PDB file of N, CA and C in Angstrom:
ATOM      1  N   ARG W1199      93.968  68.215 117.633  1.00  0.00           N
ATOM      2  CA  ARG W1199      93.262  68.688 116.451  1.00  0.00           C
ATOM      3  C   ARG W1199      94.213  69.428 115.541  1.00  0.00           C
ATOM      4  N   ASP W1200      93.994  69.275 114.270  1.00  0.00           N
ATOM      5  CA  ASP W1200      94.806  69.979 113.280  1.00  0.00           C
ATOM      6  C   ASP W1200      93.980  71.074 112.621  1.00  0.00           C
ATOM      7  N   GLN W1201      93.645  72.085 113.403  1.00  0.00           N
ATOM      8  CA  GLN W1201      92.888  73.206 112.856  1.00  0.00           C
ATOM      9  C   GLN W1201      93.843  74.353 112.562  1.00  0.00           C
ATOM     10  N   PRO W1202      93.592  75.075 111.476  1.00  0.00           N
ATOM     11  CA  PRO W1202      94.456  76.228 111.185  1.00  0.00           C
ATOM     12  C   PRO W1202      94.304  77.272 112.275  1.00  0.00           C
ATOM     13  N   ARG W1203      95.392  77.959 112.575  1.00  0.00           N
ATOM     14  CA  ARG W1203      95.360  79.010 113.589  1.00  0.00           C
ATOM     15  C   ARG W1203      94.500  80.173 113.115  1.00  0.00           C
ATOM     16  N   SER W1204      93.746  80.700 114.021  1.00  0.00           N
ATOM     17  CA  SER W1204      92.919  81.852 113.711  1.00  0.00           C
ATOM     18  C   SER W1204      93.807  83.063 113.433  1.00  0.00           C
ATOM     19  N   ARG W1205      93.423  83.834 112.444  1.00  0.00           N
ATOM     20  CA  ARG W1205      94.152  85.069 112.145  1.00  0.00           C
ATOM     21  C   ARG W1205      93.563  86.230 112.929  1.00  0.00           C
ATOM     22  N   GLY W1206      92.650  85.946 113.821  1.00  0.00           N
ATOM     23  CA  GLY W1206      92.021  87.003 114.611  1.00  0.00           C
ATOM     24  C   GLY W1206      90.943  87.708 113.816  1.00  0.00           C
ATOM     25  N   LEU W1207      90.434  88.766 114.371  1.00  0.00           N
ATOM     26  CA  LEU W1207      89.352  89.500 113.725  1.00  0.00           C
ATOM     27  C   LEU W1207      89.849  90.585 112.782  1.00  0.00           C
ATOM     28  N   GLY W1208      91.137  90.826 112.741  1.00  0.00           N
ATOM     29  CA  GLY W1208      91.670  91.891 111.905  1.00  0.00           C
ATOM     30  C   GLY W1208      91.239  91.803 110.460  1.00  0.00           C
ATOM     31  N   ASP W1209      91.331  90.614 109.872  1.00  0.00           N
ATOM     32  CA  ASP W1209      90.941  90.442 108.470  1.00  0.00           C
ATOM     33  C   ASP W1209      89.450  90.671 108.266  1.00  0.00           C
ATOM     34  N   VAL W1210      88.648  90.264 109.254  1.00  0.00           N
ATOM     35  CA  VAL W1210      87.201  90.466 109.165  1.00  0.00           C
ATOM     36  C   VAL W1210      86.896  91.956 109.138  1.00  0.00           C
ATOM     37  N   TYR W1211      87.510  92.715 110.050  1.00  0.00           N
ATOM     38  CA  TYR W1211      87.275  94.155 110.097  1.00  0.00           C
ATOM     39  C   TYR W1211      87.747  94.834 108.823  1.00  0.00           C
ATOM     40  N   LYS W1212      88.875  94.410 108.292  1.00  0.00           N
ATOM     41  CA  LYS W1212      89.395  94.999 107.057  1.00  0.00           C
ATOM     42  C   LYS W1212      88.417  94.770 105.906  1.00  0.00           C
ATOM     43  N   ARG W1213      87.871  93.568 105.803  1.00  0.00           N
ATOM     44  CA  ARG W1213      86.903  93.275 104.732  1.00  0.00           C
ATOM     45  C   ARG W1213      85.634  94.100 104.913  1.00  0.00           C
ATOM     46  N   GLN W1214      85.181  94.256 106.157  1.00  0.00           N
ATOM     47  CA  GLN W1214      83.980  95.061 106.407  1.00  0.00           C
ATOM     48  C   GLN W1214      84.220  96.521 106.037  1.00  0.00           C
ATOM     49  N   VAL W1215      85.378  97.044 106.396  1.00  0.00           N
ATOM     50  CA  VAL W1215      85.714  98.430 106.052  1.00  0.00           C
ATOM     51  C   VAL W1215      85.774  98.581 104.537  1.00  0.00           C
ATOM     52  N   ASP W1216      86.380  97.616 103.846  1.00  0.00           N
ATOM     53  CA  ASP W1216      86.446  97.676 102.380  1.00  0.00           C
ATOM     54  C   ASP W1216      85.047  97.679 101.770  1.00  0.00           C
ATOM     55  N   LYS W1217      84.132  96.865 102.293  1.00  0.00           N
ATOM     56  CA  LYS W1217      82.754  96.840 101.778  1.00  0.00           C
ATOM     57  C   LYS W1217      82.063  98.174 102.017  1.00  0.00           C
ATOM     58  N   LEU W1218      82.228  98.717 103.220  1.00  0.00           N
ATOM     59  CA  LEU W1218      81.606 100.008 103.528  1.00  0.00           C
ATOM     60  C   LEU W1218      82.137 101.109 102.617  1.00  0.00           C
ATOM     61  N   LEU W1219      83.455 101.107 102.382  1.00  0.00           N
ATOM     62  CA  LEU W1219      84.040 102.139 101.526  1.00  0.00           C
ATOM     63  C   LEU W1219      83.629 101.970 100.066  1.00  0.00           C
ATOM     64  N   THR W1220      83.528 100.741  99.597  1.00  0.00           N
ATOM     65  CA  THR W1220      83.069 100.515  98.220  1.00  0.00           C
ATOM     66  C   THR W1220      81.670 101.095  98.042  1.00  0.00           C
ATOM     67  N   ASN W1221      80.794 100.833  99.007  1.00  0.00           N
ATOM     68  CA  ASN W1221      79.435 101.365  98.950  1.00  0.00           C
ATOM     69  C   ASN W1221      79.451 102.897  99.061  1.00  0.00           C
ATOM     70  N   TYR W1222      80.253 103.430  99.963  1.00  0.00           N
ATOM     71  CA  TYR W1222      80.330 104.877 100.163  1.00  0.00           C
ATOM     72  C   TYR W1222      80.787 105.580  98.887  1.00  0.00           C
ATOM     73  N   PHE W1223      81.850 105.060  98.271  1.00  0.00           N
ATOM     74  CA  PHE W1223      82.397 105.718  97.083  1.00  0.00           C
ATOM     75  C   PHE W1223      81.532 105.500  95.840  1.00  0.00           C
ATOM     76  N   SER W1224      80.529 104.641  95.907  1.00  0.00           N
ATOM     77  CA  SER W1224      79.607 104.525  94.775  1.00  0.00           C
ATOM     78  C   SER W1224      78.704 105.752  94.692  1.00  0.00           C
ATOM     79  N   ASN W1225      78.582 106.493  95.812  1.00  0.00           N
ATOM     80  CA  ASN W1225      77.740 107.691  95.852  1.00  0.00           C
ATOM     81  C   ASN W1225      78.503 108.976  96.149  1.00  0.00           C
ATOM     82  N   ASN W1226      79.770 108.856  96.544  1.00  0.00           N
ATOM     83  CA  ASN W1226      80.572 110.017  96.940  1.00  0.00           C
ATOM     84  C   ASN W1226      81.944 109.924  96.287  1.00  0.00           C
ATOM     85  N   SER W1227      82.540 111.075  95.992  1.00  0.00           N
ATOM     86  CA  SER W1227      83.864 111.048  95.359  1.00  0.00           C
ATOM     87  C   SER W1227      84.992 111.288  96.348  1.00  0.00           C
ATOM     88  N   ILE W1228      84.671 111.886  97.511  1.00  0.00           N
ATOM     89  CA  ILE W1228      85.701 112.170  98.501  1.00  0.00           C
ATOM     90  C   ILE W1228      85.252 111.681  99.879  1.00  0.00           C
ATOM     91  N   LEU W1229      86.232 111.567 100.776  1.00  0.00           N
ATOM     92  CA  LEU W1229      85.989 111.091 102.136  1.00  0.00           C
ATOM     93  C   LEU W1229      86.843 111.902 103.094  1.00  0.00           C
ATOM     94  N   THR W1230      86.260 112.299 104.216  1.00  0.00           N
ATOM     95  CA  THR W1230      87.028 112.936 105.282  1.00  0.00           C
ATOM     96  C   THR W1230      87.063 111.982 106.474  1.00  0.00           C
ATOM     97  N   ARG W1231      87.936 112.251 107.421  1.00  0.00           N
ATOM     98  CA  ARG W1231      88.005 111.391 108.604  1.00  0.00           C
ATOM     99  C   ARG W1231      86.692 111.380 109.373  1.00  0.00           C
ATOM    100  N   PRO W1232      86.034 112.531 109.569  1.00  0.00           N
ATOM    101  CA  PRO W1232      84.732 112.462 110.250  1.00  0.00           C
ATOM    102  C   PRO W1232      83.694 111.644 109.469  1.00  0.00           C
ATOM    103  N   ASP W1233      83.727 111.719 108.128  1.00  0.00           N
ATOM    104  CA  ASP W1233      82.823 110.881 107.319  1.00  0.00           C
ATOM    105  C   ASP W1233      83.104 109.401 107.586  1.00  0.00           C
ATOM    106  N   PHE W1234      84.375 109.038 107.563  1.00  0.00           N
ATOM    107  CA  PHE W1234      84.797 107.649 107.770  1.00  0.00           C
ATOM    108  C   PHE W1234      84.435 107.189 109.179  1.00  0.00           C
ATOM    109  N   GLN W1235      84.633 108.078 110.140  1.00  0.00           N
ATOM    110  CA  GLN W1235      84.316 107.776 111.525  1.00  0.00           C
ATOM    111  C   GLN W1235      82.835 107.443 111.668  1.00  0.00           C
ATOM    112  N   GLY W1236      81.969 108.244 111.069  1.00  0.00           N
ATOM    113  CA  GLY W1236      80.534 107.996 111.141  1.00  0.00           C
ATOM    114  C   GLY W1236      80.116 106.764 110.369  1.00  0.00           C
ATOM    115  N   LEU W1237      80.732 106.576 109.207  1.00  0.00           N
ATOM    116  CA  LEU W1237      80.414 105.431 108.354  1.00  0.00           C
ATOM    117  C   LEU W1237      80.668 104.115 109.070  1.00  0.00           C
ATOM    118  N   CYS W1238      81.806 104.026 109.736  1.00  0.00           N
ATOM    119  CA  CYS W1238      82.220 102.780 110.381  1.00  0.00           C
ATOM    120  C   CYS W1238      81.904 102.739 111.867  1.00  0.00           C
ATOM    121  N   ASN W1239      81.365 103.835 112.404  1.00  0.00           N
ATOM    122  CA  ASN W1239      81.067 103.931 113.829  1.00  0.00           C
ATOM    123  C   ASN W1239      82.328 103.736 114.674  1.00  0.00           C
ATOM    124  N   PHE W1240      83.414 104.378 114.256  1.00  0.00           N
ATOM    125  CA  PHE W1240      84.693 104.315 114.953  1.00  0.00           C
ATOM    126  C   PHE W1240      84.879 105.577 115.785  1.00  0.00           C
ATOM    127  N   THR W1241      85.783 105.503 116.766  1.00  0.00           N
ATOM    128  CA  THR W1241      86.236 106.720 117.440  1.00  0.00           C
ATOM    129  C   THR W1241      87.163 107.457 116.474  1.00  0.00           C
ATOM    130  N   ALA W1242      87.473 108.699 116.790  1.00  0.00           N
ATOM    131  CA  ALA W1242      88.361 109.482 115.926  1.00  0.00           C
ATOM    132  C   ALA W1242      89.726 108.809 115.795  1.00  0.00           C
ATOM    133  N   THR W1243      90.232 108.282 116.908  1.00  0.00           N
ATOM    134  CA  THR W1243      91.546 107.636 116.897  1.00  0.00           C
ATOM    135  C   THR W1243      91.547 106.377 116.035  1.00  0.00           C
ATOM    136  N   THR W1244      90.513 105.560 116.181  1.00  0.00           N
ATOM    137  CA  THR W1244      90.433 104.321 115.394  1.00  0.00           C
ATOM    138  C   THR W1244      90.258 104.643 113.916  1.00  0.00           C
ATOM    139  N   ALA W1245      89.444 105.642 113.611  1.00  0.00           N
ATOM    140  CA  ALA W1245      89.256 106.048 112.217  1.00  0.00           C
ATOM    141  C   ALA W1245      90.580 106.505 111.618  1.00  0.00           C
ATOM    142  N   ALA W1246      91.335 107.313 112.360  1.00  0.00           N
ATOM    143  CA  ALA W1246      92.630 107.797 111.866  1.00  0.00           C
ATOM    144  C   ALA W1246      93.593 106.637 111.650  1.00  0.00           C
ATOM    145  N   ARG W1247      93.580 105.652 112.540  1.00  0.00           N
ATOM    146  CA  ARG W1247      94.461 104.484 112.405  1.00  0.00           C
ATOM    147  C   ARG W1247      94.127 103.700 111.135  1.00  0.00           C
ATOM    148  N   HIS W1248      92.831 103.494 110.878  1.00  0.00           N
ATOM    149  CA  HIS W1248      92.424 102.753 109.671  1.00  0.00           C
ATOM    150  C   HIS W1248      92.757 103.538 108.408  1.00  0.00           C
ATOM    151  N   ILE W1249      92.565 104.842 108.433  1.00  0.00           N
ATOM    152  CA  ILE W1249      92.915 105.660 107.265  1.00  0.00           C
ATOM    153  C   ILE W1249      94.412 105.577 107.002  1.00  0.00           C
ATOM    154  N   ARG W1250      95.210 105.647 108.046  1.00  0.00           N
ATOM    155  CA  ARG W1250      96.664 105.530 107.880  1.00  0.00           C
ATOM    156  C   ARG W1250      97.025 104.185 107.249  1.00  0.00           C
ATOM    157  N   ARG W1251      96.367 103.109 107.708  1.00  0.00           N
ATOM    158  CA  ARG W1251      96.620 101.776 107.133  1.00  0.00           C
ATOM    159  C   ARG W1251      96.210 101.737 105.662  1.00  0.00           C
ATOM    160  N   LEU W1252      95.058 102.307 105.340  1.00  0.00           N
ATOM    161  CA  LEU W1252      94.578 102.304 103.955  1.00  0.00           C
ATOM    162  C   LEU W1252      95.494 103.118 103.047  1.00  0.00           C
ATOM    163  N   LYS W1253      96.058 104.200 103.577  1.00  0.00           N
ATOM    164  CA  LYS W1253      97.025 104.968 102.797  1.00  0.00           C
ATOM    165  C   LYS W1253      98.301 104.158 102.575  1.00  0.00           C
ATOM    166  N   GLU W1254      98.771 103.474 103.603  1.00  0.00           N
ATOM    167  CA  GLU W1254      99.973 102.647 103.473  1.00  0.00           C
ATOM    168  C   GLU W1254      99.764 101.497 102.491  1.00  0.00           C
ATOM    169  N   GLU W1255      98.526 100.973 102.434  1.00  0.00           N
ATOM    170  CA  GLU W1255      98.191  99.896 101.499  1.00  0.00           C
ATOM    171  C   GLU W1255      97.889 100.435 100.104  1.00  0.00           C
ATOM    172  N   LYS W1256      98.002 101.755  99.932  1.00  0.00           N
ATOM    173  CA  LYS W1256      97.762 102.424  98.642  1.00  0.00           C
ATOM    174  C   LYS W1256      96.327 102.233  98.152  1.00  0.00           C
ATOM    175  N   LYS W1257      95.382 102.245  99.088  1.00  0.00           N
ATOM    176  CA  LYS W1257      93.966 102.162  98.732  1.00  0.00           C
ATOM    177  C   LYS W1257      93.305 103.533  98.757  1.00  0.00           C
ATOM    178  N   LEU W1258      93.827 104.436  99.596  1.00  0.00           N
ATOM    179  CA  LEU W1258      93.335 105.806  99.669  1.00  0.00           C
ATOM    180  C   LEU W1258      94.499 106.757  99.456  1.00  0.00           C
ATOM    181  N   GLN W1259      94.177 107.931  98.925  1.00  0.00           N
ATOM    182  CA  GLN W1259      95.192 108.972  98.785  1.00  0.00           C
ATOM    183  C   GLN W1259      94.616 110.286  99.294  1.00  0.00           C
ATOM    184  N   ASN W1260      95.467 111.099  99.891  1.00  0.00           N
ATOM    185  CA  ASN W1260      95.077 112.425 100.339  1.00  0.00           C
ATOM    186  C   ASN W1260      95.188 113.365  99.142  1.00  0.00           C
ATOM    187  N   ILE W1261      94.082 113.992  98.773  1.00  0.00           N
ATOM    188  CA  ILE W1261      94.089 114.875  97.611  1.00  0.00           C
ATOM    189  C   ILE W1261      94.098 116.351  98.023  1.00  0.00           C
ATOM    190  N   ASN W1262      94.278 116.614  99.319  1.00  0.00           N
ATOM    191  CA  ASN W1262      94.307 117.986  99.809  1.00  0.00           C
ATOM    192  C   ASN W1262      95.580 118.180 100.634  1.00  0.00           C
ATOM    193  N   THR W1263      95.572 119.121 101.557  1.00  0.00           N
ATOM    194  CA  THR W1263      96.771 119.398 102.347  1.00  0.00           C
ATOM    195  C   THR W1263      96.908 118.424 103.517  1.00  0.00           C
ATOM    196  N   TYR W1264      98.103 118.397 104.081  1.00  0.00           N
ATOM    197  CA  TYR W1264      98.385 117.545 105.231  1.00  0.00           C
ATOM    198  C   TYR W1264      97.477 117.914 106.408  1.00  0.00           C
ATOM    199  N   TYR W1265      97.260 119.210 106.617  1.00  0.00           N
ATOM    200  CA  TYR W1265      96.485 119.672 107.765  1.00  0.00           C
ATOM    201  C   TYR W1265      94.983 119.669 107.534  1.00  0.00           C
ATOM    202  N   ASN W1266      94.552 119.502 106.303  1.00  0.00           N
ATOM    203  CA  ASN W1266      93.128 119.391 105.994  1.00  0.00           C
ATOM    204  C   ASN W1266      92.942 118.270 104.978  1.00  0.00           C
ATOM    205  N   PRO W1267      93.174 117.029 105.401  1.00  0.00           N
ATOM    206  CA  PRO W1267      93.149 115.928 104.433  1.00  0.00           C
ATOM    207  C   PRO W1267      91.752 115.608 103.921  1.00  0.00           C
ATOM    208  N   ILE W1268      91.702 115.326 102.646  1.00  0.00           N
ATOM    209  CA  ILE W1268      90.499 114.830 101.982  1.00  0.00           C
ATOM    210  C   ILE W1268      90.962 113.628 101.171  1.00  0.00           C
ATOM    211  N   TYR W1269      90.270 112.524 101.322  1.00  0.00           N
ATOM    212  CA  TYR W1269      90.729 111.281 100.725  1.00  0.00           C
ATOM    213  C   TYR W1269      89.876 110.871  99.540  1.00  0.00           C
ATOM    214  N   ALA W1270      90.535 110.259  98.574  1.00  0.00           N
ATOM    215  CA  ALA W1270      89.881 109.703  97.399  1.00  0.00           C
ATOM    216  C   ALA W1270      90.460 108.305  97.188  1.00  0.00           C
ATOM    217  N   PRO W1271      89.688 107.409  96.576  1.00  0.00           N
ATOM    218  CA  PRO W1271      90.219 106.063  96.339  1.00  0.00           C
ATOM    219  C   PRO W1271      91.301 106.075  95.271  1.00  0.00           C
ATOM    220  N   MET W1272      92.279 105.213  95.449  1.00  0.00           N
ATOM    221  CA  MET W1272      93.311 105.037  94.430  1.00  0.00           C
ATOM    222  C   MET W1272      92.705 104.241  93.279  1.00  0.00           C
ATOM    223  N   PRO W1273      93.234 104.394  92.063  1.00  0.00           N
ATOM    224  CA  PRO W1273      92.727 103.629  90.926  1.00  0.00           C
ATOM    225  C   PRO W1273      92.743 102.129  91.230  1.00  0.00           C
ATOM    226  N   GLY W1274      91.618 101.474  90.918  1.00  0.00           N
ATOM    227  CA  GLY W1274      91.515 100.031  91.140  1.00  0.00           C
ATOM    228  C   GLY W1274      90.868  99.650  92.463  1.00  0.00           C
ATOM    229  N   TYR W1275      90.526 100.643  93.284  1.00  0.00           N
ATOM    230  CA  TYR W1275      89.916 100.359  94.589  1.00  0.00           C
ATOM    231  C   TYR W1275      88.588 101.072  94.740  1.00  0.00           C
ATOM    232  N   TYR W1276      87.678 100.432  95.453  1.00  0.00           N
ATOM    233  CA  TYR W1276      86.394 100.999  95.836  1.00  0.00           C
ATOM    234  C   TYR W1276      85.585 101.516  94.653  1.00  0.00           C
ATOM    235  N   GLY W1277      85.620 100.746  93.582  1.00  0.00           N
ATOM    236  CA  GLY W1277      84.809 101.081  92.416  1.00  0.00           C
ATOM    237  C   GLY W1277      85.462 102.048  91.451  1.00  0.00           C
ATOM    238  N   ARG W1278      86.652 102.527  91.756  1.00  0.00           N
ATOM    239  CA  ARG W1278      87.351 103.436  90.840  1.00  0.00           C
ATOM    240  C   ARG W1278      88.124 102.604  89.823  1.00  0.00           C
ATOM    241  N   ALA W1279      87.978 102.951  88.567  1.00  0.00           N
ATOM    242  CA  ALA W1279      88.617 102.181  87.492  1.00  0.00           C
ATOM    243  C   ALA W1279      90.127 102.231  87.599  1.00  0.00           C
ATOM    244  N   LYS W1280      90.769 101.126  87.207  1.00  0.00           N
ATOM    245  CA  LYS W1280      92.229 101.090  87.140  1.00  0.00           C
ATOM    246  C   LYS W1280      92.681 101.954  85.974  1.00  0.00           C
ATOM    247  N   LEU W1281      93.855 102.525  86.120  1.00  0.00           N
ATOM    248  CA  LEU W1281      94.417 103.322  85.030  1.00  0.00           C
ATOM    249  C   LEU W1281      95.022 102.431  83.961  1.00  0.00           C
TER     250      LEU W1281
END
């Protein structure tokens, strides 16, 4: 058979997280890790891993201190207008 190789579930989870965050940021301006954890039903570790990935992809930015992070969407993501 000549079927394309599966890319696994990673892309599916990423799209689901993006949809959840788009909906979340339509009603909220900031996000904390516990908020994200509850939103996606993740453990604290998994939530932190996804937040780190979203920061690396320049979709979220920390608008507070390193030790008390508060996240906001970058321009062009999750319903926030591009600059």
